[in-house]
Amino acid sequence: ASGQATFWQGFSEPNSGTDLLSLQTEAVRDGDDYVINGHKIWNSHAGISNYGLVIARTNSNVPRHQGLSMLVVTSDTPGLDIRPIRSLTGGIYHYEVFIENVRVQKDYLLGTEDEGFIQLLGGLDTDRFWGRFYKAPYLRRLLNQLVDYANTTQRNGRLLAHDPIVRQKLAGFATEIEALRMMFYRNGRLIKEGLPTPYESALNKLYADETGQQLTAFGMELLGMYGPVKAGSRWAKLHGAMSHAYQTSIGHTIAGGTSEVLRTTVATRGLGLPRDKRS
Ligand SMILES: Cc1cc2nc3c(=O)[nH]c(=O)nc-3n(C[C@H](O)[C@H](O)[C@H](O)COP(=O)(O)OP(=O)(O)OC[C@H]3O[C@@H](n4cnc5c(N)ncnc54)[C@H](O)[C@@H]3O)c2cc1C
């Protein structure tokens, strides 16, 4: 792949996240075009991607899980207003997209009309896998930075590396990260061989993101008052990497399915527990 075509995902809306089937964005057929109206939010990289993959309702006369379609929208189409959302770190990674009478040719329908939700579910599992495949080596790099810090930093007259609690914690994270790496290798093998992964990707994403939150929270504790100091300050330790990692880790257990939703997948598909009764 040359990497010239980049996409943002236009699924979530201000009132539709986990319950995506309640989305309000509509696409109405008009001659050879679809005309889309709606409002998307949290669209990662929308401001720097060429195309959006927008999911919209094309049919209201069928059950909720039917009647949604996926449309490819060029990011500079008139009527598309892509506005940045500033993140906790101060950076901009996510956007809010207002869609007003946006016209796309019918050829820009991805897959089959009214089957967009089924298509989305088909890609969700591998999306969760690939979206977190980087996590074990990334966490290992952060852990290595903390080990170096403990080996070179004195507190109350002794090296942090001699503190038994610090040593136990660092060793514990090393164990978890190694287990995480193996879990992703196994998940990757199942996907490569075309075998079913009814709950594995959900379980692995959950473990990856919660381990990331725990490691970075411990990192902030270890750095003490230097923890929150951002990159660029002369007081920043580890070039501000821990503060940045800690703040971004918070959204990771929300994006691509919240921890609660992933636990439900593990409970029902992995453990065979009954589904929740919806009130
Ligand atoms: C960093 C980040 C990047 C994102 N990138 C994108 C993107 O590129 N494209 C895109 O379309 N969206 C994106 N999102 C949005 C993301 O998909 C939604 O935030 C997510 O699906 C949750 O929806 P919500 O925020 O509306 O929360 P809600 O669904 O309203 O959930 C609120 C709380 O209720 C809990 N909850 C909801 N339903 C249940 C249930 N059935 N059982 C148990 N608990 C439940 C949730 O776990 C959560 O704690 C991103 C979000 C973040 C944080």
mmCIF file of C-alpha atoms and ligand atoms in Angstrom:
data_model
loop_
_atom_site.group_PDB
_atom_site.id
_atom_site.type_symbol
_atom_site.label_atom_id
_atom_site.label_comp_id
_atom_site.label_asym_id
_atom_site.label_seq_id
_atom_site.Cartn_x
_atom_site.Cartn_y
_atom_site.Cartn_z
ATOM 1 C CA ALA A 1 0.000 0.000 0.000
ATOM 2 C CA SER A 2 1.330 3.458 -0.872
ATOM 3 C CA GLY A 3 -0.487 5.049 2.079
ATOM 4 C CA GLN A 4 -1.927 7.788 -0.131
ATOM 5 C CA ALA A 5 -5.563 7.122 0.794
ATOM 6 C CA THR A 6 -6.181 7.711 4.486
ATOM 7 C CA PHE A 7 -9.536 7.286 6.219
ATOM 8 C CA TRP A 8 -11.344 8.498 9.301
ATOM 9 C CA GLN A 9 -14.181 6.483 10.795
ATOM 10 C CA GLY A 10 -17.505 8.306 11.075
ATOM 11 C CA PHE A 11 -19.523 6.033 13.334
ATOM 12 C CA SER A 12 -20.147 7.671 16.749
ATOM 13 C CA GLU A 13 -22.550 10.555 17.256
ATOM 14 C CA PRO A 14 -23.191 12.838 20.238
ATOM 15 C CA ASN A 15 -26.039 10.560 21.397
ATOM 16 C CA SER A 16 -24.922 7.257 19.860
ATOM 17 C CA GLY A 17 -21.748 5.531 20.970
ATOM 18 C CA THR A 18 -22.170 2.045 22.408
ATOM 19 C CA ASP A 19 -25.763 2.025 21.179
ATOM 20 C CA LEU A 20 -24.710 2.830 17.631
ATOM 21 C CA LEU A 21 -28.001 1.599 16.201
ATOM 22 C CA SER A 22 -29.672 4.719 17.590
ATOM 23 C CA LEU A 23 -27.658 6.950 15.234
ATOM 24 C CA GLN A 24 -29.483 9.842 13.569
ATOM 25 C CA THR A 25 -27.360 10.560 10.480
ATOM 26 C CA GLU A 26 -29.386 9.889 7.334
ATOM 27 C CA ALA A 27 -28.465 9.290 3.698
ATOM 28 C CA VAL A 28 -31.253 9.725 1.162
ATOM 29 C CA ARG A 29 -30.963 8.566 -2.436
ATOM 30 C CA ASP A 30 -31.364 11.397 -4.991
ATOM 31 C CA GLY A 31 -30.773 10.276 -8.591
ATOM 32 C CA ASP A 32 -27.226 8.937 -8.838
ATOM 33 C CA ASP A 33 -26.241 10.453 -5.482
ATOM 34 C CA TYR A 34 -26.822 10.003 -1.784
ATOM 35 C CA VAL A 35 -27.460 13.182 0.205
ATOM 36 C CA ILE A 36 -26.188 12.882 3.788
ATOM 37 C CA ASN A 37 -27.226 14.945 6.809
ATOM 38 C CA GLY A 38 -26.060 14.389 10.372
ATOM 39 C CA HIS A 39 -23.428 14.918 13.045
ATOM 40 C CA LYS A 40 -20.475 12.683 13.948
ATOM 41 C CA ILE A 41 -18.053 13.003 16.859
ATOM 42 C CA TRP A 42 -14.678 11.700 18.153
ATOM 43 C CA ASN A 43 -13.557 10.973 14.593
ATOM 44 C CA SER A 44 -9.857 10.261 15.004
ATOM 45 C CA HIS A 45 -7.589 11.920 12.400
ATOM 46 C CA ALA A 46 -10.539 13.349 10.421
ATOM 47 C CA GLY A 47 -8.660 16.626 9.957
ATOM 48 C CA ILE A 48 -5.667 14.932 8.318
ATOM 49 C CA SER A 49 -7.301 12.095 6.318
ATOM 50 C CA ASN A 50 -8.462 12.172 2.690
ATOM 51 C CA TYR A 51 -11.677 10.203 3.159
ATOM 52 C CA GLY A 52 -14.298 9.477 5.769
ATOM 53 C CA LEU A 53 -16.178 6.216 6.165
ATOM 54 C CA VAL A 54 -19.582 7.439 7.290
ATOM 55 C CA ILE A 55 -22.298 5.143 8.558
ATOM 56 C CA ALA A 56 -25.801 6.496 8.001
ATOM 57 C CA ARG A 57 -29.381 5.294 8.041
ATOM 58 C CA THR A 58 -30.683 4.624 4.529
ATOM 59 C CA ASN A 59 -33.861 2.795 5.521
ATOM 60 C CA SER A 60 -36.116 3.436 8.537
ATOM 61 C CA ASN A 61 -38.746 0.827 7.639
ATOM 62 C CA VAL A 62 -36.744 -2.192 8.794
ATOM 63 C CA PRO A 63 -35.469 -3.433 12.206
ATOM 64 C CA ARG A 64 -32.785 -1.182 13.736
ATOM 65 C CA HIS A 65 -29.844 -3.448 12.904
ATOM 66 C CA GLN A 66 -30.763 -3.281 9.235
ATOM 67 C CA GLY A 67 -31.107 -0.149 7.123
ATOM 68 C CA LEU A 68 -27.654 1.329 7.810
ATOM 69 C CA SER A 69 -25.146 1.889 4.997
ATOM 70 C CA MET A 70 -21.460 2.781 4.753
ATOM 71 C CA LEU A 71 -20.533 5.658 2.475
ATOM 72 C CA VAL A 72 -17.105 6.926 1.511
ATOM 73 C CA VAL A 73 -16.942 10.728 1.679
ATOM 74 C CA THR A 74 -14.032 12.795 0.377
ATOM 75 C CA SER A 75 -12.942 15.024 3.263
ATOM 76 C CA ASP A 76 -13.154 18.250 1.228
ATOM 77 C CA THR A 77 -16.725 17.659 -0.014
ATOM 78 C CA PRO A 78 -18.849 20.838 0.323
ATOM 79 C CA GLY A 79 -21.167 20.619 3.331
ATOM 80 C CA LEU A 80 -18.654 18.701 5.454
ATOM 81 C CA ASP A 81 -17.449 20.789 8.398
ATOM 82 C CA ILE A 82 -14.589 19.073 10.285
ATOM 83 C CA ARG A 83 -13.811 20.746 13.611
ATOM 84 C CA PRO A 84 -10.942 19.815 15.966
ATOM 85 C CA ILE A 85 -11.414 18.672 19.568
ATOM 86 C CA ARG A 86 -8.499 19.490 21.868
ATOM 87 C CA SER A 87 -7.396 16.496 23.938
ATOM 88 C CA LEU A 88 -6.182 16.327 27.555
ATOM 89 C CA THR A 89 -2.579 16.428 26.334
ATOM 90 C CA GLY A 90 -3.242 19.688 24.488
ATOM 91 C CA GLY A 91 -2.843 17.942 21.119
ATOM 92 C CA ILE A 92 -5.522 17.413 18.476
ATOM 93 C CA TYR A 93 -6.258 13.858 17.366
ATOM 94 C CA HIS A 94 -10.057 13.759 17.307
ATOM 95 C CA TYR A 95 -12.647 15.806 15.471
ATOM 96 C CA GLU A 96 -16.323 16.590 15.346
ATOM 97 C CA VAL A 97 -17.891 16.437 11.893
ATOM 98 C CA PHE A 98 -21.036 18.308 10.875
ATOM 99 C CA ILE A 99 -22.627 16.930 7.715
ATOM 100 C CA GLU A 100 -25.059 19.183 5.872
ATOM 101 C CA ASN A 101 -26.494 18.136 2.512
ATOM 102 C CA VAL A 102 -23.293 16.326 1.587
ATOM 103 C CA ARG A 103 -23.607 14.669 -1.833
ATOM 104 C CA VAL A 104 -21.753 11.479 -2.685
ATOM 105 C CA GLN A 105 -22.125 9.453 -5.862
ATOM 106 C CA LYS A 106 -23.879 6.120 -5.440
ATOM 107 C CA ASP A 107 -20.621 4.364 -6.434
ATOM 108 C CA TYR A 108 -19.184 5.546 -3.107
ATOM 109 C CA LEU A 109 -21.434 3.132 -1.242
ATOM 110 C CA LEU A 110 -19.122 0.599 0.429
ATOM 111 C CA GLY A 111 -20.561 -2.910 0.257
ATOM 112 C CA THR A 112 -24.323 -3.362 0.153
ATOM 113 C CA GLU A 113 -27.022 -0.792 0.857
ATOM 114 C CA ASP A 114 -28.755 -1.306 4.233
ATOM 115 C CA GLU A 115 -26.148 -3.852 5.377
ATOM 116 C CA GLY A 116 -23.618 -1.396 6.782
ATOM 117 C CA PHE A 117 -24.021 -2.527 10.388
ATOM 118 C CA ILE A 118 -23.377 -6.176 9.543
ATOM 119 C CA GLN A 119 -20.309 -5.064 7.552
ATOM 120 C CA LEU A 120 -19.141 -2.985 10.520
ATOM 121 C CA LEU A 121 -19.485 -5.913 12.939
ATOM 122 C CA GLY A 122 -17.451 -8.052 10.532
ATOM 123 C CA GLY A 123 -14.516 -5.632 10.738
ATOM 124 C CA LEU A 124 -14.768 -4.760 14.427
ATOM 125 C CA ASP A 125 -12.886 -7.760 15.724
ATOM 126 C CA THR A 126 -9.803 -7.345 13.522
ATOM 127 C CA ASP A 127 -9.995 -3.572 14.096
ATOM 128 C CA ARG A 128 -9.654 -4.196 17.845
ATOM 129 C CA PHE A 129 -6.763 -6.574 17.241
ATOM 130 C CA TRP A 130 -4.783 -4.344 14.853
ATOM 131 C CA GLY A 131 -5.665 -1.235 16.831
ATOM 132 C CA ARG A 132 -3.844 -2.642 19.877
ATOM 133 C CA PHE A 133 -1.185 -4.880 18.303
ATOM 134 C CA TYR A 134 1.401 -2.181 19.044
ATOM 135 C CA LYS A 135 0.574 -2.090 22.740
ATOM 136 C CA ALA A 136 2.850 -4.760 24.256
ATOM 137 C CA PRO A 137 6.070 -3.387 22.675
ATOM 138 C CA TYR A 138 4.931 0.179 23.413
ATOM 139 C CA LEU A 139 4.328 -0.625 27.091
ATOM 140 C CA ARG A 140 7.648 -2.461 27.225
ATOM 141 C CA ARG A 141 9.391 0.721 26.027
ATOM 142 C CA LEU A 142 7.658 2.752 28.745
ATOM 143 C CA LEU A 143 8.614 0.122 31.324
ATOM 144 C CA ASN A 144 12.258 0.252 30.179
ATOM 145 C CA GLN A 145 12.210 4.024 30.697
ATOM 146 C CA LEU A 146 10.905 3.535 34.242
ATOM 147 C CA VAL A 147 13.577 0.909 34.940
ATOM 148 C CA ASP A 148 16.283 3.340 33.747
ATOM 149 C CA TYR A 149 14.747 6.054 35.899
ATOM 150 C CA ALA A 150 14.714 3.786 38.978
ATOM 151 C CA ASN A 151 18.330 2.807 38.316
ATOM 152 C CA THR A 152 19.521 6.407 38.142
ATOM 153 C CA THR A 153 17.302 8.313 40.583
ATOM 154 C CA GLN A 154 17.809 8.668 44.324
ATOM 155 C CA ARG A 155 14.983 9.345 46.738
ATOM 156 C CA ASN A 156 15.561 9.848 50.474
ATOM 157 C CA GLY A 157 19.211 8.968 50.018
ATOM 158 C CA ARG A 158 18.839 5.686 48.135
ATOM 159 C CA LEU A 159 18.263 4.549 44.593
ATOM 160 C CA LEU A 160 14.617 3.921 43.690
ATOM 161 C CA ALA A 161 15.823 0.612 42.242
ATOM 162 C CA HIS A 162 16.542 -0.561 45.818
ATOM 163 C CA ASP A 163 13.004 0.177 47.006
ATOM 164 C CA PRO A 164 11.289 -3.231 47.367
ATOM 165 C CA ILE A 165 7.858 -1.891 46.350
ATOM 166 C CA VAL A 166 9.257 -0.284 43.188
ATOM 167 C CA ARG A 167 11.085 -3.508 42.292
ATOM 168 C CA GLN A 168 7.980 -5.644 42.842
ATOM 169 C CA LYS A 169 5.833 -3.302 40.778
ATOM 170 C CA LEU A 170 8.269 -3.115 37.857
ATOM 171 C CA ALA A 171 8.693 -6.899 37.809
ATOM 172 C CA GLY A 172 4.911 -7.343 37.959
ATOM 173 C CA PHE A 173 4.428 -5.114 34.907
ATOM 174 C CA ALA A 174 7.178 -6.979 33.036
ATOM 175 C CA THR A 175 5.196 -10.191 33.606
ATOM 176 C CA GLU A 176 1.915 -8.673 32.456
ATOM 177 C CA ILE A 177 3.433 -7.155 29.325
ATOM 178 C CA GLU A 178 5.029 -10.469 28.371
ATOM 179 C CA ALA A 179 1.675 -12.242 28.837
ATOM 180 C CA LEU A 180 0.022 -9.531 26.727
ATOM 181 C CA ARG A 181 2.532 -10.035 23.925
ATOM 182 C CA MET A 182 1.825 -13.782 23.859
ATOM 183 C CA MET A 183 -1.940 -13.235 23.882
ATOM 184 C CA PHE A 184 -1.669 -10.988 20.821
ATOM 185 C CA TYR A 185 0.540 -13.510 19.006
ATOM 186 C CA ARG A 186 -2.079 -16.186 19.621
ATOM 187 C CA ASN A 187 -4.889 -13.865 18.502
ATOM 188 C CA GLY A 188 -2.910 -13.000 15.354
ATOM 189 C CA ARG A 189 -2.388 -16.655 14.544
ATOM 190 C CA LEU A 190 -6.128 -17.361 14.870
ATOM 191 C CA ILE A 191 -6.943 -14.445 12.538
ATOM 192 C CA LYS A 192 -4.231 -15.478 10.054
ATOM 193 C CA GLU A 193 -5.589 -19.020 9.889
ATOM 194 C CA GLY A 194 -9.162 -17.793 9.466
ATOM 195 C CA LEU A 195 -10.250 -19.342 12.775
ATOM 196 C CA PRO A 196 -13.020 -17.748 14.834
ATOM 197 C CA THR A 197 -12.122 -15.238 17.562
ATOM 198 C CA PRO A 198 -15.495 -14.778 19.267
ATOM 199 C CA TYR A 199 -14.070 -13.025 22.332
ATOM 200 C CA GLU A 200 -10.258 -13.065 22.041
ATOM 201 C CA SER A 201 -9.825 -9.620 20.474
ATOM 202 C CA ALA A 202 -12.190 -8.094 23.053
ATOM 203 C CA LEU A 203 -10.328 -9.759 25.923
ATOM 204 C CA ASN A 204 -6.924 -8.728 24.569
ATOM 205 C CA LYS A 205 -7.921 -5.118 23.954
ATOM 206 C CA LEU A 206 -9.337 -4.949 27.478
ATOM 207 C CA TYR A 207 -6.144 -6.352 28.989
ATOM 208 C CA ALA A 208 -3.895 -4.151 26.824
ATOM 209 C CA ASP A 209 -5.663 -0.898 27.669
ATOM 210 C CA GLU A 210 -6.159 -1.579 31.375
ATOM 211 C CA THR A 211 -2.512 -2.664 31.761
ATOM 212 C CA GLY A 212 -1.543 0.547 29.942
ATOM 213 C CA GLN A 213 -3.561 2.634 32.380
ATOM 214 C CA GLN A 214 -2.070 0.844 35.405
ATOM 215 C CA LEU A 215 1.513 1.104 34.148
ATOM 216 C CA THR A 216 1.278 4.796 33.292
ATOM 217 C CA ALA A 217 -0.475 5.574 36.610
ATOM 218 C CA PHE A 218 2.396 3.837 38.411
ATOM 219 C CA GLY A 219 4.868 5.755 36.223
ATOM 220 C CA MET A 220 3.286 9.039 37.283
ATOM 221 C CA GLU A 221 3.554 7.954 40.923
ATOM 222 C CA LEU A 222 7.209 6.996 40.530
ATOM 223 C CA LEU A 223 8.053 10.342 38.942
ATOM 224 C CA GLY A 224 6.271 12.104 41.805
ATOM 225 C CA MET A 225 5.986 15.855 41.345
ATOM 226 C CA TYR A 226 7.850 15.644 38.023
ATOM 227 C CA GLY A 227 5.157 13.340 36.596
ATOM 228 C CA PRO A 228 2.731 15.932 35.203
ATOM 229 C CA VAL A 229 5.488 18.197 33.822
ATOM 230 C CA LYS A 230 5.131 18.235 30.044
ATOM 231 C CA ALA A 231 7.719 17.837 27.299
ATOM 232 C CA GLY A 232 9.545 21.099 26.654
ATOM 233 C CA SER A 233 9.920 22.079 30.311
ATOM 234 C CA ARG A 234 13.432 21.851 31.785
ATOM 235 C CA TRP A 235 11.841 20.004 34.724
ATOM 236 C CA ALA A 236 10.307 17.293 32.528
ATOM 237 C CA LYS A 237 11.548 13.758 33.233
ATOM 238 C CA LEU A 238 11.636 11.101 30.503
ATOM 239 C CA HIS A 239 10.956 13.982 28.046
ATOM 240 C CA GLY A 240 7.378 14.201 29.339
ATOM 241 C CA ALA A 241 6.609 10.766 27.862
ATOM 242 C CA MET A 242 4.879 9.404 30.976
ATOM 243 C CA SER A 243 2.533 12.354 31.353
ATOM 244 C CA HIS A 244 1.555 12.072 27.676
ATOM 245 C CA ALA A 245 1.098 8.285 27.868
ATOM 246 C CA TYR A 246 -0.946 8.560 31.074
ATOM 247 C CA GLN A 247 -3.313 11.147 29.626
ATOM 248 C CA THR A 248 -3.840 9.322 26.327
ATOM 249 C CA SER A 249 -4.361 5.983 28.127
ATOM 250 C CA ILE A 250 -7.600 7.300 29.612
ATOM 251 C CA GLY A 251 -9.429 7.376 26.267
ATOM 252 C CA HIS A 252 -8.111 3.964 25.246
ATOM 253 C CA THR A 253 -10.628 2.096 27.418
ATOM 254 C CA ILE A 254 -13.443 4.020 25.684
ATOM 255 C CA ALA A 255 -12.387 3.989 22.012
ATOM 256 C CA GLY A 256 -13.351 0.955 19.927
ATOM 257 C CA GLY A 257 -15.669 -0.415 22.637
ATOM 258 C CA THR A 258 -15.587 0.513 26.319
ATOM 259 C CA SER A 259 -14.188 -1.853 28.953
ATOM 260 C CA GLU A 260 -17.715 -2.585 30.194
ATOM 261 C CA VAL A 261 -18.858 -3.558 26.709
ATOM 262 C CA LEU A 262 -15.771 -5.719 26.140
ATOM 263 C CA ARG A 263 -16.321 -7.467 29.490
ATOM 264 C CA THR A 264 -19.860 -8.222 28.359
ATOM 265 C CA THR A 265 -18.440 -9.848 25.210
ATOM 266 C CA VAL A 266 -16.037 -11.947 27.293
ATOM 267 C CA ALA A 267 -18.842 -12.865 29.725
ATOM 268 C CA THR A 268 -21.311 -13.957 27.055
ATOM 269 C CA ARG A 269 -19.168 -15.284 24.206
ATOM 270 C CA GLY A 270 -16.163 -16.383 26.239
ATOM 271 C CA LEU A 271 -17.799 -17.726 29.407
ATOM 272 C CA GLY A 272 -21.259 -18.559 28.089
ATOM 273 C CA LEU A 273 -23.022 -16.365 30.663
ATOM 274 C CA PRO A 274 -26.536 -15.244 29.695
ATOM 275 C CA ARG A 275 -27.020 -11.914 27.926
ATOM 276 C CA ASP A 276 -28.129 -8.883 29.970
ATOM 277 C CA LYS A 277 -31.853 -8.381 30.205
ATOM 278 C CA ARG A 278 -32.503 -4.959 28.638
ATOM 279 C CA SER A 279 -34.927 -2.853 30.662
HETATM 280 C C1 LIG B 1 -9.789 8.227 22.064
HETATM 281 C C2 LIG B 1 -11.080 7.971 21.339
HETATM 282 C C3 LIG B 1 -11.064 7.774 19.964
HETATM 283 C C4 LIG B 1 -12.269 7.553 19.280
HETATM 284 N N1 LIG B 1 -12.243 7.439 17.908
HETATM 285 C C5 LIG B 1 -13.412 7.292 17.234
HETATM 286 C C6 LIG B 1 -13.423 7.260 15.801
HETATM 287 O O1 LIG B 1 -12.379 7.362 15.145
HETATM 288 N N2 LIG B 1 -14.615 7.140 15.170
HETATM 289 C C7 LIG B 1 -15.792 7.036 15.847
HETATM 290 O O2 LIG B 1 -16.829 6.909 15.210
HETATM 291 N N3 LIG B 1 -15.819 7.073 17.214
HETATM 292 C C8 LIG B 1 -14.662 7.203 17.910
HETATM 293 N N4 LIG B 1 -14.670 7.264 19.287
HETATM 294 C C9 LIG B 1 -15.944 7.184 20.003
HETATM 295 C C10 LIG B 1 -16.118 5.849 20.723
HETATM 296 O O3 LIG B 1 -16.375 4.817 19.798
HETATM 297 C C11 LIG B 1 -17.268 6.024 21.738
HETATM 298 O O4 LIG B 1 -16.857 7.003 22.679
HETATM 299 C C12 LIG B 1 -17.575 4.721 22.448
HETATM 300 O O5 LIG B 1 -18.201 3.814 21.575
HETATM 301 C C13 LIG B 1 -18.489 4.938 23.669
HETATM 302 O O6 LIG B 1 -19.601 5.684 23.319
HETATM 303 P P1 LIG B 1 -20.045 6.966 24.182
HETATM 304 O O7 LIG B 1 -18.854 7.845 24.355
HETATM 305 O O8 LIG B 1 -21.248 7.541 23.532
HETATM 306 O O9 LIG B 1 -20.403 6.397 25.612
HETATM 307 P P2 LIG B 1 -21.745 5.616 26.008
HETATM 308 O O10 LIG B 1 -22.024 4.561 25.013
HETATM 309 O O11 LIG B 1 -22.814 6.631 26.273
HETATM 310 O O12 LIG B 1 -21.310 4.932 27.363
HETATM 311 C C14 LIG B 1 -21.249 5.658 28.609
HETATM 312 C C15 LIG B 1 -20.916 4.658 29.705
HETATM 313 O O13 LIG B 1 -21.963 3.672 29.798
HETATM 314 C C16 LIG B 1 -21.421 2.361 29.646
HETATM 315 N N5 LIG B 1 -22.343 1.534 28.858
HETATM 316 C C17 LIG B 1 -23.026 1.901 27.745
HETATM 317 N N6 LIG B 1 -23.760 0.871 27.283
HETATM 318 C C18 LIG B 1 -23.510 -0.180 28.102
HETATM 319 C C19 LIG B 1 -23.963 -1.536 28.139
HETATM 320 N N7 LIG B 1 -24.814 -2.012 27.228
HETATM 321 N N8 LIG B 1 -23.492 -2.340 29.136
HETATM 322 C C20 LIG B 1 -22.618 -1.867 30.081
HETATM 323 N N9 LIG B 1 -22.169 -0.580 30.089
HETATM 324 C C21 LIG B 1 -22.602 0.242 29.122
HETATM 325 C C22 LIG B 1 -20.114 2.544 28.894
HETATM 326 O O14 LIG B 1 -19.214 1.481 29.158
HETATM 327 C C23 LIG B 1 -19.620 3.877 29.443
HETATM 328 O O15 LIG B 1 -18.952 3.679 30.664
HETATM 329 C C24 LIG B 1 -13.491 7.483 19.993
HETATM 330 C C25 LIG B 1 -13.494 7.666 21.388
HETATM 331 C C26 LIG B 1 -12.313 7.917 22.053
HETATM 332 C C27 LIG B 1 -12.343 8.137 23.543
#
